[in-house]
Backbone as a printed PyTorch tensor [residue, N CA C, xyz], in Angstrom:
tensor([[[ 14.8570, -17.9290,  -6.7550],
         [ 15.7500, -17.3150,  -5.8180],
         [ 15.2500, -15.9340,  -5.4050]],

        [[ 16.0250, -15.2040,  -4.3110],
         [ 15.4760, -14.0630,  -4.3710],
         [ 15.9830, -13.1120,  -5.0050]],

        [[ 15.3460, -11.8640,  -4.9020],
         [ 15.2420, -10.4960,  -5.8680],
         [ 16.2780,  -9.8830,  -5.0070]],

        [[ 17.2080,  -8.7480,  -5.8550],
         [ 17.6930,  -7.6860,  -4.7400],
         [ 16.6500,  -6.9470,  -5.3810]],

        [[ 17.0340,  -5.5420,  -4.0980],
         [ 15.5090,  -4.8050,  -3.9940],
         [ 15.4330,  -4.2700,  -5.0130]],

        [[ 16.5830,  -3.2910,  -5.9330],
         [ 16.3370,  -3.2590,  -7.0850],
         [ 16.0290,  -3.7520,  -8.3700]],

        [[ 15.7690,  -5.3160,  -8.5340],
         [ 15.2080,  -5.9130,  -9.0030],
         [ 13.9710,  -5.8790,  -9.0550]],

        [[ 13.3740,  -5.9230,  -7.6130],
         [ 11.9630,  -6.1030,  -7.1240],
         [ 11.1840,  -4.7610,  -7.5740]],

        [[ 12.2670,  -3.7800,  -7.6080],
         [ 11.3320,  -2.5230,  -7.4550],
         [ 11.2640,  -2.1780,  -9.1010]],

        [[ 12.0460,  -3.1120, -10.4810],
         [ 11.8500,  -3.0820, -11.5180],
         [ 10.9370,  -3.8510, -12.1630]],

        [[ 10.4170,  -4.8680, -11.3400],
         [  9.3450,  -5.8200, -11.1560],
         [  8.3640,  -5.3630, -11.5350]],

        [[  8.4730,  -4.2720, -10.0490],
         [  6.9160,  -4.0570, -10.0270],
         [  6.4400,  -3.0680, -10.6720]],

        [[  7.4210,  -2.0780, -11.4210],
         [  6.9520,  -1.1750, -12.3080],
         [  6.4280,  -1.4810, -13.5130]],

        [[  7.1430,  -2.9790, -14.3190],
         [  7.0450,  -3.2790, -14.6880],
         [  5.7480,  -4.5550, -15.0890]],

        [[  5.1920,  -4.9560, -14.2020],
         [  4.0220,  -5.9550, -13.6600],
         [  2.9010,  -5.4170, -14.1210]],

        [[  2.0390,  -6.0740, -15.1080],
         [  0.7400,  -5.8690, -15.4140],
         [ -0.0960,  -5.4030, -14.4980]],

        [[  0.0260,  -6.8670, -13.2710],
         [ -1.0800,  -6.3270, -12.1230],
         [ -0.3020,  -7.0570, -10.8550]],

        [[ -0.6090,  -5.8800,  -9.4060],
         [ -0.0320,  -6.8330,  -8.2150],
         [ -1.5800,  -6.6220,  -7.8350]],

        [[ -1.5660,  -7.8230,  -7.3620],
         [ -2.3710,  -8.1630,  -6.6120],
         [ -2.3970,  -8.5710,  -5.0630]],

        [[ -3.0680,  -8.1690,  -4.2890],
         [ -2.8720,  -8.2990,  -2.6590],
         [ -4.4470,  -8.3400,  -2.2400]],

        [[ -4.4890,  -9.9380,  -2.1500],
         [ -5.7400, -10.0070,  -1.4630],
         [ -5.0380, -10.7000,   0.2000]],

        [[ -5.7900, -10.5010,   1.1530],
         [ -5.1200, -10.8410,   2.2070],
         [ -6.4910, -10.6220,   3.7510]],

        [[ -6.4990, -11.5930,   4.4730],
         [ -7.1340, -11.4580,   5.7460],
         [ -6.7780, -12.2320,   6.9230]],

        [[ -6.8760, -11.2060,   7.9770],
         [ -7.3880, -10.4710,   8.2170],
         [ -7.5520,  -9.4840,   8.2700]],

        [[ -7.0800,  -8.9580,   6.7380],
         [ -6.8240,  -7.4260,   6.4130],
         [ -5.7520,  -6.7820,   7.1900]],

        [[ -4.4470,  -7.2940,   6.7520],
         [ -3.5430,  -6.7690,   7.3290],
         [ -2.2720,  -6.0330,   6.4190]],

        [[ -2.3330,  -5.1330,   6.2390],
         [ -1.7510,  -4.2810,   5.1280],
         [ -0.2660,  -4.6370,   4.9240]],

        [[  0.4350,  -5.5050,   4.0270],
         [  1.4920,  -5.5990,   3.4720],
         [  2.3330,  -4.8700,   3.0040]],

        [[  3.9710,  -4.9830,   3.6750],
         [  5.0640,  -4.3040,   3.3480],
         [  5.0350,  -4.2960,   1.5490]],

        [[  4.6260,  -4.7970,   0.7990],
         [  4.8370,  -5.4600,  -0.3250],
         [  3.3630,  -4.2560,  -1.3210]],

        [[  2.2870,  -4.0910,  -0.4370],
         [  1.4740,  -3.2090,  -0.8720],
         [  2.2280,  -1.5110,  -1.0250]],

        [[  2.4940,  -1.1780,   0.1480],
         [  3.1600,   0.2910,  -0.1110],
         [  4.4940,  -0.0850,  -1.2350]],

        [[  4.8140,  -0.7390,  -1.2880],
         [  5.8080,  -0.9660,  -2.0290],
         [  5.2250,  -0.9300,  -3.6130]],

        [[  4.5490,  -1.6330,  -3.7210],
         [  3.9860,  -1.5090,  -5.3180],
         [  3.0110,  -0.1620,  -5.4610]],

        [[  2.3370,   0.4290,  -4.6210],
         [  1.8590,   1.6100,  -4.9100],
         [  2.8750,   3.0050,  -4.7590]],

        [[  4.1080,   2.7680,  -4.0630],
         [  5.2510,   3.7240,  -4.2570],
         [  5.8740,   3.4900,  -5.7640]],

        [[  5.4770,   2.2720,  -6.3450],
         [  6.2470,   1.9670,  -7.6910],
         [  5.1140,   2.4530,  -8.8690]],

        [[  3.6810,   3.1430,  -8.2480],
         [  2.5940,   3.0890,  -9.1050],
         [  2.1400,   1.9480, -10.1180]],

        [[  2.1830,   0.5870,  -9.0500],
         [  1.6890,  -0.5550,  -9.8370],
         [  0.1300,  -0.2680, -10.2550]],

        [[  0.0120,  -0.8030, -11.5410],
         [ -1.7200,  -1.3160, -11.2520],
         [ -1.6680,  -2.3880, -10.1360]],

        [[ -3.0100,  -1.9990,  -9.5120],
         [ -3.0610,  -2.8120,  -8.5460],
         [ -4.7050,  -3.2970,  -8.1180]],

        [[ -4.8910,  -4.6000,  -7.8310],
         [ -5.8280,  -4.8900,  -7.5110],
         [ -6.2490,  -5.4150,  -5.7940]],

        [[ -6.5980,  -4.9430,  -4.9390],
         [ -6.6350,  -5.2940,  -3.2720],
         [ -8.1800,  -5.7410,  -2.8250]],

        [[ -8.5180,  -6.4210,  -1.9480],
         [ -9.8770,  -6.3910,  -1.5700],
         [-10.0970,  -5.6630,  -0.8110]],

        [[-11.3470,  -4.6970,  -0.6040],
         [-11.6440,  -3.6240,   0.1230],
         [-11.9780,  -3.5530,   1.4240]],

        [[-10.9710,  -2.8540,   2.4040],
         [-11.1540,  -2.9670,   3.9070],
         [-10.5120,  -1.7920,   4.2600]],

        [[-11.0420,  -0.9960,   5.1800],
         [-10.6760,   0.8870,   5.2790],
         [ -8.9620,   0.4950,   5.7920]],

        [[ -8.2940,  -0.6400,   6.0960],
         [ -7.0450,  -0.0650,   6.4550],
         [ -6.0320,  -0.2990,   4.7530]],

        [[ -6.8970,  -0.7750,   4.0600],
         [ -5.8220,  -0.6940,   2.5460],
         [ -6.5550,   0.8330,   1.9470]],

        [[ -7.3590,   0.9500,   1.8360],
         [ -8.2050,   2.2570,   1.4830],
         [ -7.3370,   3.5240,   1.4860]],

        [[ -6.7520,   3.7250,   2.8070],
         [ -6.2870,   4.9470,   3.1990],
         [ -4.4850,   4.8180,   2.5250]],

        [[ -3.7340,   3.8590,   1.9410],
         [ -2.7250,   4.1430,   1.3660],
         [ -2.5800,   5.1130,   0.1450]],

        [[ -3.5500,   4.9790,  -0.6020],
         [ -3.5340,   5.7160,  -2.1480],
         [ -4.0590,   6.6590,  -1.4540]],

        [[ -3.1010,   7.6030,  -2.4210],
         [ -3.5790,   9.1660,  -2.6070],
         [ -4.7610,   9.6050,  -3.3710]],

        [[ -5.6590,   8.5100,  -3.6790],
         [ -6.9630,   8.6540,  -4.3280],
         [ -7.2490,   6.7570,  -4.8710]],

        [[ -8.3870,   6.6250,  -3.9830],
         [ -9.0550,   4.8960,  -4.0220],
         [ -9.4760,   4.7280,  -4.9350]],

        [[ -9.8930,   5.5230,  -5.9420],
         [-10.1170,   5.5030,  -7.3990],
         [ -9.3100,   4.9410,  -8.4160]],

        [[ -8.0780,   4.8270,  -7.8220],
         [ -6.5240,   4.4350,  -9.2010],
         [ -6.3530,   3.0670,  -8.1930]],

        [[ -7.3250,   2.3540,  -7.8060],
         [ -7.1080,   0.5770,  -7.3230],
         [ -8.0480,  -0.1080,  -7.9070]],

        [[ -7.9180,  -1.3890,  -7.9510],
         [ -8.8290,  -1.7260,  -8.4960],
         [ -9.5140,  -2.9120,  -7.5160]],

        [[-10.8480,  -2.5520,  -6.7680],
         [-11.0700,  -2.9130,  -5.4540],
         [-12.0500,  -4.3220,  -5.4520]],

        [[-12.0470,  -5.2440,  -4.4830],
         [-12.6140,  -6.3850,  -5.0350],
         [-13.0030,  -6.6930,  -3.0180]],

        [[-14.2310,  -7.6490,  -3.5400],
         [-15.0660,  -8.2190,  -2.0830],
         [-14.8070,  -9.6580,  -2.3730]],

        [[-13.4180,  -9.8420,  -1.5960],
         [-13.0780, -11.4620,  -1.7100],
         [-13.8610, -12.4710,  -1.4600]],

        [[-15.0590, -12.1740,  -0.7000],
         [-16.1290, -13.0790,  -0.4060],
         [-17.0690, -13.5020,  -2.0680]],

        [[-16.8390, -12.7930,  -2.9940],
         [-17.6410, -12.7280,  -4.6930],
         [-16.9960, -12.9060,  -5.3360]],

        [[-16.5560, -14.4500,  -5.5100],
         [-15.2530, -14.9800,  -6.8770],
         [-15.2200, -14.1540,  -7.8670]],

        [[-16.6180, -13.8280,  -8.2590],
         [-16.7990, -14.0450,  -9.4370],
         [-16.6590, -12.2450,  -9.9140]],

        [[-16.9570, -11.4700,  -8.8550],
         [-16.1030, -10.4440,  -9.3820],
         [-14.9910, -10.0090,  -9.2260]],

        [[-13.9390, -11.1010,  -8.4900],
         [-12.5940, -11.1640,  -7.9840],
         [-11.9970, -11.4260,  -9.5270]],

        [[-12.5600, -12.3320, -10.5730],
         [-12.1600, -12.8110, -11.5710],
         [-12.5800, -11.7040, -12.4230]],

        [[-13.6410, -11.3110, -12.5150],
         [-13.6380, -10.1340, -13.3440],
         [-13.1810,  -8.8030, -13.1050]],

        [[-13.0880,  -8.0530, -12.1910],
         [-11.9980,  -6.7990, -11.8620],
         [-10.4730,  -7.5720, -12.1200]],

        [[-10.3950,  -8.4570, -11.9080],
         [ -8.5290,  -8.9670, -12.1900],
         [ -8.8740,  -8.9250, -13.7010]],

        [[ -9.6300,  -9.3180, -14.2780],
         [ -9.4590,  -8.9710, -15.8500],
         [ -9.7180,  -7.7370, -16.6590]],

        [[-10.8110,  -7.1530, -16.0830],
         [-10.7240,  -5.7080, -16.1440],
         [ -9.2900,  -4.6520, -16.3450]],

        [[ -8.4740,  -4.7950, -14.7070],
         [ -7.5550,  -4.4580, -14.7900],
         [ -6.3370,  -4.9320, -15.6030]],

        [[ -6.2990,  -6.1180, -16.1340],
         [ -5.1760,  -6.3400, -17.2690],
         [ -5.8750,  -5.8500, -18.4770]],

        [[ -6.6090,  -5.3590, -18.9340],
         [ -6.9400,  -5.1890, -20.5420],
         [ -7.4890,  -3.3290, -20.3420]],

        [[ -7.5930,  -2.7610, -19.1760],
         [ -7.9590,  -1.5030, -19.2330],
         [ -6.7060,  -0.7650, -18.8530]],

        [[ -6.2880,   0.4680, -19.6650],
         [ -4.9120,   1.2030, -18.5520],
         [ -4.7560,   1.0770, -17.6660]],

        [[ -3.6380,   1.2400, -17.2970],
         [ -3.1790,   1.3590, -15.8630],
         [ -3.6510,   2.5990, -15.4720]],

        [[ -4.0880,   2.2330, -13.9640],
         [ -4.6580,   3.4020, -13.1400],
         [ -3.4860,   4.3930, -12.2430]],

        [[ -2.2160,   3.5620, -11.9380],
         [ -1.0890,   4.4480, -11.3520],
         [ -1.4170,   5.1240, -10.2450]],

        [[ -1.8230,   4.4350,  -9.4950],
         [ -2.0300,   4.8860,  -7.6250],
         [ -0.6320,   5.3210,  -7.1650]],

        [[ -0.5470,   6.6740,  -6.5660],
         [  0.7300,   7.0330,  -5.8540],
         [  0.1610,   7.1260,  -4.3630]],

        [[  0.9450,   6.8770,  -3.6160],
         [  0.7660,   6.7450,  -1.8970],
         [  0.4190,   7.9940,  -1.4760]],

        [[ -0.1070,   7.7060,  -0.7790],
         [ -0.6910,   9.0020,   0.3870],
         [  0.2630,   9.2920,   0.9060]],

        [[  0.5030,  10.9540,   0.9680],
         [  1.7340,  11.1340,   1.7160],
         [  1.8950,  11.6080,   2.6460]],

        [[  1.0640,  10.7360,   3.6550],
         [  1.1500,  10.5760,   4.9330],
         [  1.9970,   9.4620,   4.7810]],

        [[  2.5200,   8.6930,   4.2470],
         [  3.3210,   7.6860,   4.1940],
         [  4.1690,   7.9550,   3.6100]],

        [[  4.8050,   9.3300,   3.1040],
         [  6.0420,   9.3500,   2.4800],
         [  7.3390,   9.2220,   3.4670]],

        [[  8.2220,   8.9640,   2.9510],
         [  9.7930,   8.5380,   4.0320],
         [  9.6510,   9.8140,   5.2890]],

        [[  9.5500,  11.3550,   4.5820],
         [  9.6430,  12.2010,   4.8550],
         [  8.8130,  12.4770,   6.2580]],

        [[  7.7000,  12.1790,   6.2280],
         [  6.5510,  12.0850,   6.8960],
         [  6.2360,  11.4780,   8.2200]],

        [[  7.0620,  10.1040,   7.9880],
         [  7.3350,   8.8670,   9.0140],
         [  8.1320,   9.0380,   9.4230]],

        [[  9.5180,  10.0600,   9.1630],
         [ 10.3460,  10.2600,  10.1920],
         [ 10.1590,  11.3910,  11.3350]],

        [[  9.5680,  12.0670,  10.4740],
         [  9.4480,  13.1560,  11.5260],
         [  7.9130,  12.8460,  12.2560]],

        [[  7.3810,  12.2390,  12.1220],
         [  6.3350,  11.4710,  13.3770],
         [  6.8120,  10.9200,  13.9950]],

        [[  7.8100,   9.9610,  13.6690],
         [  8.7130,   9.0930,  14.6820],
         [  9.6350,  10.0450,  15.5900]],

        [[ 10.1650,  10.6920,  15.2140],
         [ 11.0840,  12.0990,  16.1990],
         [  9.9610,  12.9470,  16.6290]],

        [[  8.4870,  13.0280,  16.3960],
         [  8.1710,  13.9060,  17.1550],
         [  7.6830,  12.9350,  18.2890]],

        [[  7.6780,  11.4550,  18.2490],
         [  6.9760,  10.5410,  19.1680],
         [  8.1890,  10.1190,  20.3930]],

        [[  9.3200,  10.1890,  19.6910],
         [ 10.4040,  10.3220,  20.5950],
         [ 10.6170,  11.1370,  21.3670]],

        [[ 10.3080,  12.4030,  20.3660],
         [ 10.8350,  13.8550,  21.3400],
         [  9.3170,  13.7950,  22.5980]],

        [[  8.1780,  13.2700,  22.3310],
         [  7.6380,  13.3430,  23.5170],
         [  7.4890,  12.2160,  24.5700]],

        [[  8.5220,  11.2800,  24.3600],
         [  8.4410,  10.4780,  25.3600],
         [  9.2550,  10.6550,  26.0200]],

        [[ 11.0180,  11.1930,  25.6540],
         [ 11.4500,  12.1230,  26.3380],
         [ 10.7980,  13.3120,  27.5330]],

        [[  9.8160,  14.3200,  26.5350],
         [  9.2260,  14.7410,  27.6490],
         [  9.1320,  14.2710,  28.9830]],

        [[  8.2850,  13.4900,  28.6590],
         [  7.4720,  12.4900,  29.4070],
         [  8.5340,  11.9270,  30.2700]],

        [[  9.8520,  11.6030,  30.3370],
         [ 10.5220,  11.0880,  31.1770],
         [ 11.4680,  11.8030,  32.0020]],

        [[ 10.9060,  13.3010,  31.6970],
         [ 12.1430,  14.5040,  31.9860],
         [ 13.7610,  13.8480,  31.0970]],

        [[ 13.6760,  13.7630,  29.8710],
         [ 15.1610,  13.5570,  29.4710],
         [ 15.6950,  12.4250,  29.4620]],

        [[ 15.1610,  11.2210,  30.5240],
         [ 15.8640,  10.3940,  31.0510],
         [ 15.6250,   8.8730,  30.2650]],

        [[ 16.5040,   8.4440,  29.8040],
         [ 16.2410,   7.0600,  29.0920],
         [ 15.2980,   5.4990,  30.3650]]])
């Protein structure tokens, strides 16, 4: 069944490893979500997952095209600490709103006022 979100978000603190392999490299609601929860985390490497962590060093990065080190970094990361990636905070709540009101306030400009 499904999770309420506070469930999900006890999940994932809780979760050995999330993993998010995905193409055509398209960055998942479900990724910022586990790196706002500081999951260990394992992703395959493509510059638009790169730029979420506040340092690419605390992921644990994999070339989905090489099974065979897809299988070994996923094991790596369950038997070594957790690395605890926190988001770049260019993505904090804080951050995204007021880009969004400053993108508003200039399309306003842009229309003299007028919807």
């Amino acid at each position: 069944g499904l999770l309420t979100y506070g469930d999900y978000v006890k999940l994932l603190c809780r979760s050995d490893l999330h993993c998010s392999f995905t193409r055509p490299y398209v960055t998942s609601w479900s990724v910022f979500e586990a790196i706002a929860c500081s999951a260990n985390i394992c992703m395959n490497t493509c510059e638009a997952l790169r730029e979420i962590a506040d340092d690419d060093n605390k992921i644990h990065w994999v070339d989905l095209d090489n099974q065979k080190e897809v299988i070994e970094k996923v094991k790596v990361a369950l038997t070594k600490p957790r690395l605890n990636p926190k988001l770049n905070s260019d993505y904090h709540l804080s951050n995204c709103l007021r880009k969004w009101e400053d993108l508003i306030n200039q399309m306003m400009k842009r229309n003299n006022g007028q919807y």
